[in-house]
CSV table of C-alpha atoms in Angstrom, one decimal:
chain,number,residue,atom,x,y,z
T,1,MET,CA,-8.4,3.1,-23.1
T,2,SER,CA,-8.8,4.9,-19.8
T,3,THR,CA,-6.0,3.1,-18.1
T,4,LEU,CA,-3.3,4.4,-20.4
T,5,PRO,CA,-1.3,7.4,-19.3
T,6,SER,CA,-0.5,10.6,-21.0
T,7,THR,CA,3.3,10.4,-21.0
T,8,PRO,CA,5.8,12.1,-23.3
T,9,GLN,CA,6.4,9.9,-26.3
T,10,SER,CA,8.7,10.0,-29.3
T,11,ALA,CA,8.7,7.9,-32.3
T,12,GLU,CA,12.0,6.3,-31.2
T,13,SER,CA,11.4,5.5,-27.5
T,14,ALA,CA,9.3,6.3,-24.6
T,15,ILE,CA,9.9,6.4,-20.8
T,16,GLY,CA,7.4,6.1,-18.0
T,17,THR,CA,4.8,4.3,-20.1
T,18,SER,CA,2.1,2.2,-18.6
T,19,ARG,CA,3.8,-0.9,-19.9
T,20,VAL,CA,7.2,0.0,-18.4
T,21,LYS,CA,5.6,0.9,-15.0
T,22,ARG,CA,3.4,-2.2,-14.8
T,23,GLY,CA,6.2,-4.3,-16.3
T,24,MET,CA,8.5,-3.5,-13.4
T,25,ALA,CA,6.0,-5.0,-10.9
T,26,GLU,CA,5.8,-8.1,-13.1
T,27,GLN,CA,9.5,-8.6,-12.5
T,28,LEU,CA,9.0,-8.7,-8.8
T,29,LYS,CA,6.4,-11.5,-8.9
T,30,GLY,CA,7.0,-14.5,-6.6
T,31,GLY,CA,9.2,-12.4,-4.4
T,32,VAL,CA,9.3,-10.8,-1.0
T,33,ILE,CA,9.6,-7.0,-0.5
T,34,MET,CA,10.9,-6.1,3.0
T,35,ASP,CA,10.6,-3.0,5.1
T,36,VAL,CA,14.0,-1.6,6.1
T,37,VAL,CA,15.0,1.5,8.1
T,38,ASN,CA,18.7,1.6,7.3
T,39,ALA,CA,21.4,0.4,5.0
T,40,GLU,CA,22.4,-2.4,7.3
T,41,GLN,CA,18.9,-3.9,7.3
T,42,ALA,CA,18.7,-3.4,3.6
T,43,LYS,CA,21.8,-5.6,3.1
T,44,ILE,CA,20.3,-8.3,5.4
T,45,ALA,CA,17.1,-8.2,3.3
T,46,GLU,CA,19.1,-8.5,0.0
T,47,ASP,CA,21.2,-11.3,1.4
T,48,ALA,CA,18.1,-13.2,2.4
T,49,GLY,CA,16.8,-13.1,-1.1
T,50,ALA,CA,14.4,-10.1,-1.0
T,51,VAL,CA,13.3,-9.0,-4.4
T,52,ALA,CA,13.1,-5.3,-3.4
T,53,VAL,CA,13.3,-3.2,-0.2
T,54,MET,CA,10.9,-0.6,1.2
T,55,ALA,CA,12.9,2.3,2.8
T,56,LEU,CA,11.1,3.9,5.7
T,57,GLU,CA,12.0,5.7,8.9
T,58,ARG,CA,10.0,3.5,11.3
T,59,VAL,CA,8.4,0.1,10.6
T,60,PRO,CA,4.6,0.1,11.2
T,61,ALA,CA,4.9,-1.5,14.6
T,62,ASP,CA,7.0,1.4,15.8
T,63,ILE,CA,4.7,3.9,14.2
T,64,ARG,CA,1.9,2.4,16.2
T,65,LYS,CA,4.0,2.5,19.4
T,66,ASP,CA,5.3,6.1,18.9
T,67,GLY,CA,2.2,7.8,17.6
T,68,GLY,CA,2.5,11.3,16.1
T,69,VAL,CA,2.5,12.1,12.4
T,70,ALA,CA,4.3,9.6,10.2
T,71,ARG,CA,5.9,11.2,7.1
T,72,MET,CA,8.2,10.4,4.1
T,73,SER,CA,11.7,9.3,5.2
T,74,ASP,CA,14.9,11.4,5.3
T,75,PRO,CA,16.4,11.6,1.8
T,76,ASN,CA,19.8,10.8,3.2
T,77,MET,CA,18.5,7.5,4.6
T,78,ILE,CA,16.9,6.6,1.3
T,79,GLU,CA,20.1,7.4,-0.7
T,80,GLU,CA,22.2,5.3,1.7
T,81,ILE,CA,19.8,2.4,1.1
T,82,ILE,CA,20.0,2.9,-2.7
T,83,GLU,CA,23.8,2.9,-2.4
T,84,ALA,CA,23.8,-0.2,-0.2
T,85,VAL,CA,21.8,-2.6,-2.4
T,86,SER,CA,21.5,-3.5,-6.0
T,87,ILE,CA,17.9,-4.7,-5.8
T,88,PRO,CA,15.1,-2.1,-6.4
T,89,VAL,CA,14.3,0.4,-3.6
T,90,MET,CA,10.8,1.6,-2.9
T,91,ALA,CA,9.8,4.4,-0.5
T,92,LYS,CA,6.6,5.6,1.0
T,93,SER,CA,4.7,8.9,0.5
T,94,ARG,CA,1.7,10.0,2.4
T,95,ILE,CA,-1.7,9.6,0.7
T,96,GLY,CA,-2.4,12.7,-1.4
T,97,HIS,CA,1.1,14.2,-0.6
T,98,PHE,CA,2.2,14.6,-4.2
T,99,VAL,CA,5.2,16.8,-3.2
T,100,GLU,CA,6.6,13.9,-1.1
T,101,ALA,CA,6.2,11.8,-4.2
T,102,GLN,CA,8.0,14.4,-6.3
T,103,VAL,CA,10.9,14.3,-3.9
T,104,LEU,CA,11.0,10.5,-3.9
T,105,GLN,CA,11.0,10.5,-7.7
T,106,SER,CA,13.9,13.1,-7.8
T,107,LEU,CA,15.9,10.8,-5.4
T,108,GLY,CA,15.6,8.0,-8.0
T,109,VAL,CA,13.6,5.4,-6.1
T,110,ASP,CA,12.3,2.6,-8.2
T,111,TYR,CA,8.7,2.6,-6.9
T,112,ILE,CA,6.6,4.9,-4.7
T,113,ASP,CA,4.2,3.4,-2.2
T,114,GLU,CA,1.3,5.9,-1.5
T,115,SER,CA,0.8,4.4,1.9
T,116,GLU,CA,-1.9,4.4,4.5
T,117,VAL,CA,0.7,3.4,7.1
T,118,LEU,CA,1.9,7.1,7.0
T,119,THR,CA,-0.5,9.8,8.2
T,120,PRO,CA,-2.7,10.8,5.2
T,121,ALA,CA,-2.0,14.4,3.9
T,122,ASP,CA,-5.3,14.7,2.0
T,123,GLU,CA,-8.6,13.2,3.2
T,124,VAL,CA,-10.3,13.4,-0.1
T,125,ASN,CA,-7.8,13.0,-2.9
T,126,HIS,CA,-5.0,10.6,-3.7
T,127,SER,CA,-2.1,11.7,-5.8
T,128,ASP,CA,-2.4,11.9,-9.6
T,129,LYS,CA,0.0,9.1,-10.4
T,130,TRP,CA,-0.1,9.5,-14.2
T,131,ALA,CA,2.0,12.7,-13.6
T,132,PHE,CA,5.0,10.7,-12.6
T,133,THR,CA,7.6,8.5,-14.5
T,134,THR,CA,8.2,6.6,-11.2
T,135,PRO,CA,5.6,3.9,-10.9
T,136,PHE,CA,3.3,3.7,-7.8
T,137,VAL,CA,2.0,0.9,-5.6
T,138,CYS,CA,-1.2,1.6,-3.6
T,139,GLY,CA,-3.1,-0.4,-1.0
T,140,ALA,CA,-6.6,-1.7,-1.3
T,141,THR,CA,-9.1,-3.5,0.9
T,142,ASN,CA,-11.6,-4.3,-1.9
T,143,LEU,CA,-11.9,-4.2,-5.7
T,144,GLY,CA,-13.5,-0.8,-5.9
T,145,GLU,CA,-10.6,0.7,-4.0
T,146,ALA,CA,-8.1,-1.1,-6.1
T,147,LEU,CA,-9.7,0.1,-9.4
T,148,ARG,CA,-9.9,3.7,-8.2
T,149,ARG,CA,-6.1,3.6,-7.5
T,150,ILE,CA,-5.5,2.1,-10.9
T,151,ALA,CA,-7.6,4.8,-12.5
T,152,GLU,CA,-5.4,7.3,-10.7
T,153,GLY,CA,-2.3,5.6,-12.3
T,154,ALA,CA,-1.2,3.0,-9.8
T,155,ALA,CA,0.9,0.3,-11.5
T,156,MET,CA,0.7,-2.2,-8.7
T,157,ILE,CA,-1.8,-3.0,-6.0
T,158,ARG,CA,-1.2,-4.5,-2.5
T,159,SER,CA,-3.9,-5.7,-0.3
T,160,LYS,CA,-3.7,-3.6,2.9
T,161,GLY,CA,-4.0,-6.0,5.8
T,162,GLU,CA,-3.4,-4.3,9.2
T,163,ALA,CA,0.2,-3.2,9.2
T,164,GLY,CA,2.3,-3.5,12.3
T,165,THR,CA,0.1,-6.0,14.0
T,166,GLY,CA,1.8,-9.3,13.1
T,167,ASN,CA,-1.7,-10.6,12.6
T,168,VAL,CA,-2.6,-11.9,9.2
T,169,VAL,CA,-6.3,-11.9,9.5
T,170,GLU,CA,-7.0,-8.6,7.8
T,171,ALA,CA,-4.6,-9.4,4.9
T,172,VAL,CA,-6.6,-12.6,4.3
T,173,ARG,CA,-9.9,-10.7,4.5
T,174,HIS,CA,-8.8,-8.0,2.0
T,175,LEU,CA,-7.3,-10.5,-0.5
T,176,ARG,CA,-10.3,-12.7,-0.4
T,177,GLN,CA,-12.6,-9.7,-0.8
T,178,ILE,CA,-10.7,-8.6,-3.9
T,179,LYS,CA,-10.5,-12.1,-5.4
T,180,ASN,CA,-14.2,-12.7,-4.7
T,181,GLU,CA,-15.3,-9.5,-6.3
T,182,ILE,CA,-13.3,-10.3,-9.4
T,183,ALA,CA,-14.8,-13.7,-9.6
T,184,LYS,CA,-18.3,-12.2,-9.4
T,185,LEU,CA,-17.6,-9.8,-12.3
T,186,ARG,CA,-16.6,-12.8,-14.4
T,187,GLY,CA,-20.2,-13.9,-14.5
T,188,PHE,CA,-21.7,-10.5,-15.4
T,189,ASP,CA,-23.0,-9.6,-18.8
T,190,ASN,CA,-22.5,-6.1,-20.3
T,191,ASN,CA,-25.8,-4.8,-18.9
T,192,GLU,CA,-24.7,-5.7,-15.4
T,193,LEU,CA,-21.2,-4.3,-15.7
T,194,TYR,CA,-22.5,-0.7,-15.9
T,195,ALA,CA,-24.3,-1.2,-12.6
T,196,ALA,CA,-21.2,-2.9,-11.1
T,197,ALA,CA,-19.0,0.0,-12.1
T,198,LYS,CA,-21.4,2.4,-10.4
T,199,GLU,CA,-21.4,0.3,-7.3
T,200,LEU,CA,-17.6,-0.1,-7.3
T,201,ARG,CA,-17.2,3.7,-8.0
T,202,ALA,CA,-14.7,2.8,-10.7
T,203,PRO,CA,-14.5,3.5,-14.4
T,204,TYR,CA,-16.6,1.2,-16.6
T,205,GLU,CA,-13.7,0.4,-19.0
T,206,LEU,CA,-11.6,-0.8,-16.1
T,207,VAL,CA,-14.4,-2.9,-14.6
T,208,LYS,CA,-14.9,-4.5,-18.1
T,209,GLU,CA,-11.2,-5.1,-18.4
T,210,VAL,CA,-11.1,-7.0,-15.1
T,211,ALA,CA,-14.2,-9.0,-16.0
T,212,GLU,CA,-12.5,-10.1,-19.2
T,213,LEU,CA,-9.1,-10.8,-17.7
T,214,GLY,CA,-10.3,-12.4,-14.6
T,215,LYS,CA,-7.6,-10.5,-12.7
T,216,LEU,CA,-6.5,-6.9,-12.1
T,217,PRO,CA,-4.6,-5.4,-15.0
T,218,VAL,CA,-1.7,-4.8,-12.7
T,219,VAL,CA,0.2,-7.1,-10.3
T,220,LEU,CA,-1.4,-7.9,-6.9
T,221,PHE,CA,0.7,-8.4,-3.8
T,222,SER,CA,-0.3,-9.0,-0.2
T,223,ALA,CA,0.7,-6.8,2.7
T,224,GLY,CA,0.1,-6.1,6.3
T,225,GLY,CA,0.4,-8.7,9.1
T,226,VAL,CA,2.7,-11.4,7.5
T,227,ALA,CA,5.0,-12.6,10.3
T,228,THR,CA,5.8,-16.3,9.6
T,229,PRO,CA,6.7,-18.4,6.5
T,230,ALA,CA,3.3,-20.1,6.7
T,231,ASP,CA,1.6,-16.6,6.6
T,232,ALA,CA,3.5,-15.8,3.4
T,233,ALA,CA,2.6,-19.1,1.8
T,234,LEU,CA,-1.0,-18.7,2.8
T,235,MET,CA,-1.2,-15.3,1.0
T,236,ARG,CA,0.4,-16.8,-2.1
T,237,GLN,CA,-2.1,-19.8,-2.1
T,238,LEU,CA,-4.9,-17.3,-1.7
T,239,GLY,CA,-3.7,-15.7,-5.0
T,240,ALA,CA,-1.2,-12.9,-4.0
T,241,GLU,CA,1.5,-12.7,-6.6
T,242,GLY,CA,4.1,-11.9,-3.9
T,243,VAL,CA,4.2,-10.5,-0.4
T,244,PHE,CA,5.3,-7.4,1.4
T,245,VAL,CA,6.7,-8.0,4.9
T,246,GLY,CA,7.0,-5.1,7.3
T,247,SER,CA,7.5,-5.3,11.1
T,248,GLY,CA,7.4,-9.1,10.9
T,249,ILE,CA,11.1,-9.4,10.1
T,250,PHE,CA,13.1,-6.8,11.9
T,251,LYS,CA,10.8,-7.0,15.0
T,252,SER,CA,11.5,-10.7,15.4
T,253,GLY,CA,14.3,-12.5,17.3
T,254,ASP,CA,16.5,-13.5,14.3
T,255,PRO,CA,15.7,-11.2,11.3
T,256,ALA,CA,18.2,-12.7,8.9
T,257,LYS,CA,17.0,-16.3,9.5
T,258,ARG,CA,13.3,-15.3,9.4
T,259,ALA,CA,13.8,-13.2,6.3
T,260,ALA,CA,15.4,-16.2,4.4
T,261,ALA,CA,12.7,-18.5,5.7
T,262,ILE,CA,9.9,-16.3,4.5
T,263,VAL,CA,11.5,-16.0,1.1
T,264,LYS,CA,11.7,-19.8,0.8
T,265,ALA,CA,8.1,-20.3,1.8
T,266,THR,CA,7.1,-17.7,-0.7
T,267,THR,CA,8.8,-19.5,-3.5
T,268,PHE,CA,7.6,-22.9,-2.5
T,269,TYR,CA,4.2,-21.7,-1.3
T,270,ASP,CA,2.5,-24.9,-2.4
T,271,ASP,CA,4.9,-27.4,-0.7
T,272,PRO,CA,4.0,-28.0,3.0
T,273,LYS,CA,7.2,-30.0,3.6
T,274,ILE,CA,9.5,-27.1,2.6
T,275,ILE,CA,7.3,-24.6,4.5
T,276,ALA,CA,7.6,-26.9,7.6
T,277,ASP,CA,11.4,-26.9,7.3
T,278,ALA,CA,11.5,-23.2,6.7
T,279,SER,CA,9.4,-22.7,9.9
T,280,ARG,CA,11.8,-24.6,12.2
T,281,ASN,CA,13.8,-22.8,14.9
T,282,LEU,CA,13.2,-19.3,13.8
T,283,GLY,CA,13.3,-17.9,17.3
T,284,GLU,CA,10.8,-15.4,18.6
T,285,ALA,CA,8.2,-14.1,16.2
T,286,MET,CA,7.1,-10.5,16.5
T,287,VAL,CA,4.6,-10.0,19.3
T,288,GLY,CA,1.2,-9.7,17.6
T,289,ILE,CA,-1.7,-7.5,18.2
T,290,ASN,CA,-5.3,-8.9,18.1
T,291,CYS,CA,-7.0,-6.7,15.5
T,292,ASP,CA,-10.3,-6.8,17.4
T,293,THR,CA,-8.7,-4.8,20.2
T,294,LEU,CA,-7.5,-2.0,17.9
T,295,PRO,CA,-9.5,1.2,18.3
T,296,GLU,CA,-11.0,2.5,15.1
T,297,ALA,CA,-8.6,5.5,14.9
T,298,GLU,CA,-5.6,3.1,14.9
T,299,ARG,CA,-6.7,1.0,12.0
T,300,TYR,CA,-4.5,2.0,9.1
T,301,ALA,CA,-6.5,0.0,6.5
T,302,ASN,CA,-9.4,2.4,6.9
T,303,ARG,CA,-7.3,5.2,5.5
T,304,GLY,CA,-7.7,5.6,1.8
T,305,TRP,CA,-11.2,6.0,0.1
A,1,MET,CA,5.7,-32.5,-35.5
A,2,THR,CA,5.7,-32.7,-31.8
A,3,ASN,CA,5.5,-29.6,-29.6
A,4,PRO,CA,8.6,-29.3,-27.4
A,5,LEU,CA,8.3,-29.3,-23.6
A,6,ILE,CA,9.8,-26.0,-22.4
A,7,GLY,CA,10.3,-25.1,-18.7
A,8,VAL,CA,10.2,-21.6,-17.3
A,9,LEU,CA,12.5,-21.1,-14.3
A,10,ALA,CA,10.0,-20.1,-11.6
A,11,LEU,CA,12.2,-19.0,-8.7
A,12,GLN,CA,10.9,-15.5,-9.1
A,13,GLY,CA,9.9,-13.1,-11.9
A,14,ASP,CA,7.4,-12.8,-14.7
A,15,VAL,CA,6.9,-16.6,-15.2
A,16,ARG,CA,3.2,-16.5,-16.1
A,17,GLU,CA,3.8,-14.2,-19.1
A,18,HIS,CA,6.5,-16.5,-20.5
A,19,LEU,CA,4.2,-19.6,-20.1
A,20,ILE,CA,1.5,-17.8,-22.0
A,21,ALA,CA,3.9,-16.6,-24.8
A,22,LEU,CA,5.4,-20.1,-25.2
A,23,ALA,CA,1.9,-21.7,-25.4
A,24,ALA,CA,1.0,-19.2,-28.1
A,25,ALA,CA,4.2,-20.2,-30.0
A,26,ASP,CA,3.0,-23.9,-29.9
A,27,ALA,CA,5.2,-25.2,-27.1
A,28,VAL,CA,4.1,-27.1,-24.0
A,29,ALA,CA,5.2,-24.9,-21.2
A,30,ARG,CA,5.5,-25.5,-17.5
A,31,PRO,CA,7.1,-23.8,-14.4
A,32,VAL,CA,10.4,-25.3,-13.1
A,33,ARG,CA,11.6,-24.8,-9.6
A,34,ARG,CA,13.3,-28.1,-8.7
A,35,PRO,CA,16.1,-30.2,-10.2
A,36,GLU,CA,13.8,-33.1,-11.0
A,37,GLU,CA,11.5,-30.7,-12.9
A,38,LEU,CA,14.5,-29.4,-14.8
A,39,ALA,CA,15.5,-32.9,-15.8
A,40,GLU,CA,12.1,-33.4,-17.6
A,41,VAL,CA,12.1,-30.4,-20.0
A,42,ASP,CA,13.6,-30.1,-23.5
A,43,ALA,CA,14.5,-26.5,-23.1
A,44,LEU,CA,14.3,-23.6,-20.6
A,45,VAL,CA,13.3,-20.0,-20.5
A,46,ILE,CA,14.9,-17.8,-17.7
A,47,PRO,CA,12.4,-15.0,-17.2
A,48,GLY,CA,12.8,-11.4,-16.3
A,49,GLY,CA,13.0,-10.6,-12.6
A,50,GLU,CA,15.7,-9.4,-10.2
A,51,SER,CA,19.0,-11.0,-11.3
A,52,THR,CA,20.7,-10.8,-7.9
A,53,THR,CA,17.7,-12.3,-6.2
A,54,MET,CA,17.4,-15.0,-8.9
A,55,SER,CA,21.0,-15.9,-8.5
A,56,LYS,CA,20.8,-16.1,-4.8
A,57,LEU,CA,17.6,-18.3,-4.9
A,58,ALA,CA,19.3,-20.6,-7.4
A,59,VAL,CA,22.1,-21.2,-4.9
A,60,LEU,CA,19.9,-21.4,-1.8
A,61,PHE,CA,17.5,-23.9,-3.5
A,62,GLY,CA,20.2,-26.1,-5.1
A,63,MET,CA,19.3,-25.2,-8.7
A,64,LEU,CA,22.6,-23.5,-9.7
A,65,GLU,CA,24.7,-26.7,-10.5
A,66,PRO,CA,21.8,-28.6,-12.2
A,67,LEU,CA,21.2,-25.5,-14.3
A,68,ARG,CA,24.9,-25.1,-15.2
A,69,GLU,CA,25.1,-28.8,-16.1
A,70,ARG,CA,22.1,-28.7,-18.4
A,71,VAL,CA,23.3,-25.5,-20.2
A,72,LYS,CA,26.8,-27.1,-20.6
A,73,ALA,CA,25.2,-30.2,-22.0
A,74,GLY,CA,23.6,-28.1,-24.7
A,75,MET,CA,20.0,-27.6,-23.6
A,76,PRO,CA,18.4,-24.8,-25.5
A,77,VAL,CA,17.9,-21.8,-23.2
A,78,TYR,CA,16.4,-18.3,-23.7
A,79,GLY,CA,16.9,-15.6,-21.1
A,80,THR,CA,15.2,-12.2,-20.9
A,81,CYS,CA,16.7,-9.3,-19.0
A,82,ALA,CA,17.6,-11.0,-15.6
A,83,GLY,CA,17.8,-14.2,-17.7
A,84,MET,CA,20.3,-12.6,-20.1
A,85,ILE,CA,22.4,-11.7,-17.0
A,86,MET,CA,22.2,-15.4,-15.9
A,87,LEU,CA,23.5,-16.5,-19.3
A,88,ALA,CA,26.5,-14.2,-19.4
A,89,ASP,CA,30.0,-15.7,-19.0
A,90,LYS,CA,31.1,-12.5,-17.4
A,91,LEU,CA,29.2,-9.7,-15.5
A,92,LEU,CA,29.8,-6.0,-14.8
A,93,ASP,CA,28.1,-3.9,-12.1
A,94,GLY,CA,26.7,-7.0,-10.4
A,95,ARG,CA,27.1,-8.0,-6.8
A,96,ASP,CA,30.5,-9.5,-6.0
A,97,ASP,CA,28.9,-12.8,-5.0
A,98,GLN,CA,26.5,-12.9,-7.9
A,99,GLU,CA,26.5,-16.3,-9.8
A,100,THR,CA,25.8,-16.8,-13.5
A,101,LEU,CA,25.2,-19.9,-15.4
A,102,GLY,CA,27.3,-18.9,-18.4
A,103,GLY,CA,26.4,-20.2,-21.9
A,104,ILE,CA,27.2,-17.2,-24.1
A,105,ASP,CA,30.7,-15.8,-24.5
A,106,MET,CA,29.7,-12.2,-23.6
A,107,ILE,CA,30.2,-9.5,-21.0
A,108,VAL,CA,26.9,-8.1,-19.8
A,109,ARG,CA,26.5,-4.8,-17.9
A,110,ARG,CA,23.7,-4.9,-15.3
A,111,ASN,CA,21.2,-2.0,-15.2
A,112,ALA,CA,23.2,-0.5,-18.0
A,113,PHE,CA,20.3,1.6,-19.3
A,114,GLY,CA,19.6,3.0,-15.8
A,115,ARG,CA,17.2,2.5,-13.0
A,116,GLN,CA,13.4,2.3,-13.2
A,117,ASN,CA,13.0,6.0,-14.0
A,118,GLU,CA,15.1,5.5,-17.2
A,119,SER,CA,13.2,2.4,-18.2
A,120,PHE,CA,11.7,2.7,-21.7
A,121,GLU,CA,10.2,1.0,-24.7
A,122,ALA,CA,11.4,1.2,-28.3
A,123,LYS,CA,11.0,-0.6,-31.6
A,124,ILE,CA,13.9,-3.1,-32.2
A,125,ASP,CA,15.0,-4.6,-35.5
A,126,PHE,CA,15.7,-8.3,-34.9
A,127,ALA,CA,17.8,-10.3,-37.3
A,128,GLY,CA,15.9,-13.5,-38.3
A,129,ILE,CA,12.5,-12.3,-37.3
A,130,GLU,CA,10.2,-11.1,-40.1
A,131,GLY,CA,7.2,-8.8,-40.1
A,132,GLY,CA,8.8,-5.6,-38.9
A,133,PRO,CA,10.5,-4.6,-35.7
A,134,VAL,CA,9.6,-6.1,-32.3
A,135,GLU,CA,8.5,-4.0,-29.4
A,136,GLY,CA,11.3,-3.8,-26.8
A,137,VAL,CA,10.3,-3.2,-23.2
A,138,PHE,CA,13.5,-2.4,-21.3
A,139,ILE,CA,13.1,-2.4,-17.5
A,140,ARG,CA,16.3,-1.7,-15.4
A,141,ALA,CA,17.8,-3.4,-18.4
A,142,PRO,CA,21.3,-4.7,-19.0
A,143,TRP,CA,23.2,-4.5,-22.3
A,144,VAL,CA,25.9,-6.6,-23.8
A,145,GLU,CA,29.2,-4.8,-23.5
A,146,SER,CA,31.1,-7.2,-25.8
A,147,VAL,CA,30.7,-10.7,-27.4
A,148,GLY,CA,33.2,-13.4,-28.4
A,149,ALA,CA,33.6,-14.7,-31.9
A,150,ALA,CA,31.1,-17.6,-31.4
A,151,ALA,CA,28.2,-15.3,-30.5
A,152,GLU,CA,26.0,-13.6,-33.0
A,153,VAL,CA,24.5,-10.2,-32.4
A,154,LEU,CA,20.8,-10.2,-33.4
A,155,ALA,CA,19.7,-6.7,-32.4
A,156,THR,CA,21.1,-3.4,-31.2
A,157,TYR,CA,19.6,-0.2,-29.7
A,158,GLU,CA,21.5,3.0,-30.0
A,159,GLY,CA,24.8,1.2,-30.6
A,160,HIS,CA,24.3,-1.3,-27.7
A,161,THR,CA,23.8,-5.0,-28.2
A,162,VAL,CA,20.4,-6.1,-26.9
A,163,ALA,CA,19.9,-9.5,-28.4
A,164,VAL,CA,22.5,-12.3,-28.8
A,165,ARG,CA,22.6,-15.9,-29.8
A,166,GLN,CA,25.3,-18.5,-29.4
A,167,GLY,CA,24.4,-22.0,-30.7
A,168,ASN,CA,21.4,-23.1,-28.6
A,169,VAL,CA,21.4,-20.2,-26.3
A,170,LEU,CA,19.4,-16.9,-26.9
A,171,ALA,CA,19.3,-13.8,-24.7
A,172,THR,CA,17.5,-10.4,-25.0
A,173,SER,CA,17.9,-7.3,-22.7
A,174,PHE,CA,14.2,-6.6,-23.2
A,175,HIS,CA,10.9,-8.3,-22.4
A,176,PRO,CA,8.9,-9.6,-25.4
A,177,GLU,CA,6.7,-11.5,-23.0
A,178,LEU,CA,5.1,-8.3,-21.9
A,179,THR,CA,4.0,-7.2,-25.3
A,180,GLY,CA,1.7,-9.9,-26.7
A,181,ASP,CA,4.0,-10.2,-29.7
A,182,ASP,CA,5.1,-13.9,-29.6
A,183,ARG,CA,7.6,-13.8,-32.5
A,184,VAL,CA,10.7,-13.9,-30.3
A,185,HIS,CA,9.3,-16.9,-28.4
A,186,ALA,CA,8.4,-18.5,-31.8
A,187,TYR,CA,12.0,-18.0,-32.9
A,188,PHE,CA,13.2,-19.8,-29.7
A,189,VAL,CA,10.7,-22.6,-30.1
A,190,ASP,CA,12.0,-23.1,-33.7
A,191,MET,CA,15.5,-23.3,-32.3
A,192,VAL,CA,14.4,-26.0,-29.9
A,193,ARG,CA,12.6,-27.9,-32.6
A,194,ALA,CA,15.7,-27.8,-34.8
A,195,GLY,CA,17.7,-29.5,-32.1
A,196,LEU,CA,15.2,-32.2,-31.2
């Protein structure tokens, strides 16, 4: 099938297979993945019950503030974070910057995020992710985008949202979009699936697989704009299998407390009483940005094609 | 013959895959997150996930002691990967504050096969399971460093123990729930039936 990779195999055992890459993301389900910029924050995230951390130089809110070109992080910082925690460590490469991805793989990170939050390196192509043993997570705003990333070898998808805004509206839009498009495919017969594949600009085999499964063939998380426990629970109830939280934690008044509260609300996402308790006395939330006021050039979700 | 009611600990991890595999093996399966839900089930599966996170959440959400009590009282339990770590009496390369439930007299080494880039799949001969080897998917997987006299080794890979049983408690380093091969789950469901 088209979604299977060409990886080195022996009769005895095989590394970097599709099953191993996708299986890793399965193990993260129900969890919260937190952006961290140093070892100290990584420990706070781990103590709060994060299931993995994302190592990056600046959280999206600061990338917005500072401007300039945002790149892969310093290898020293990534290694310090790998040393500091025992949970998996992810790190970001620029879209299409397969050399940054090679560097991250050589550092031994557990997952590479080919991320629109960094400045894209290639305006046409994303990286060929089948070429790596390290699995990739990629962002998507709709089903076609998600399937194109999976066709390129992504082993996990996150909805994009609008990172660094503290505003959940775009995350909701993108997750609903993906779920609705999947639901529509469910009702299609074979004749219609060919046309759907053309419209989605995605391989027919993948489109057919999604229509049969009623879900993506890889894990789907939500990202971009989660700032409160209720935000996280909302994304879970809308069908996200877990959440990424970026600026929302370390740009708030009491990161440790907020991080633990978001973890709790993610686990008990369908229990309003527990979410209410988790939401009490968290101090100041990150200052949000109304997405309507964002100029087109500052919308990260538009990056990736 | 009644189908046993088996819970899957749903604090975090690949819960859905275990629910599907258990149903395929003729058990009634449901997620368990709260002590009162634990009290209702005949047996429990502890899924794959992140063992340090799972241990932390079990403490934070008041599940650690209820789980320990049920395991001690003889409830059948099956743990995969992170679940194997939870069932170890003793742990190597874990966090200092990492809690386990115990249940099998064994020492388990966390991430013993390496990080994600060393993760692999291989065919595994499994004592007590017929029809050829099972497919083992090993993800940041632990291995069993040593077992006590009461524990029985069911499978090894390159000299390392990767499946163990002690009485009602079963543990594997690998993830049968990711393969669509339900024989290990059927083996566990038979264990549960035998004790009902």
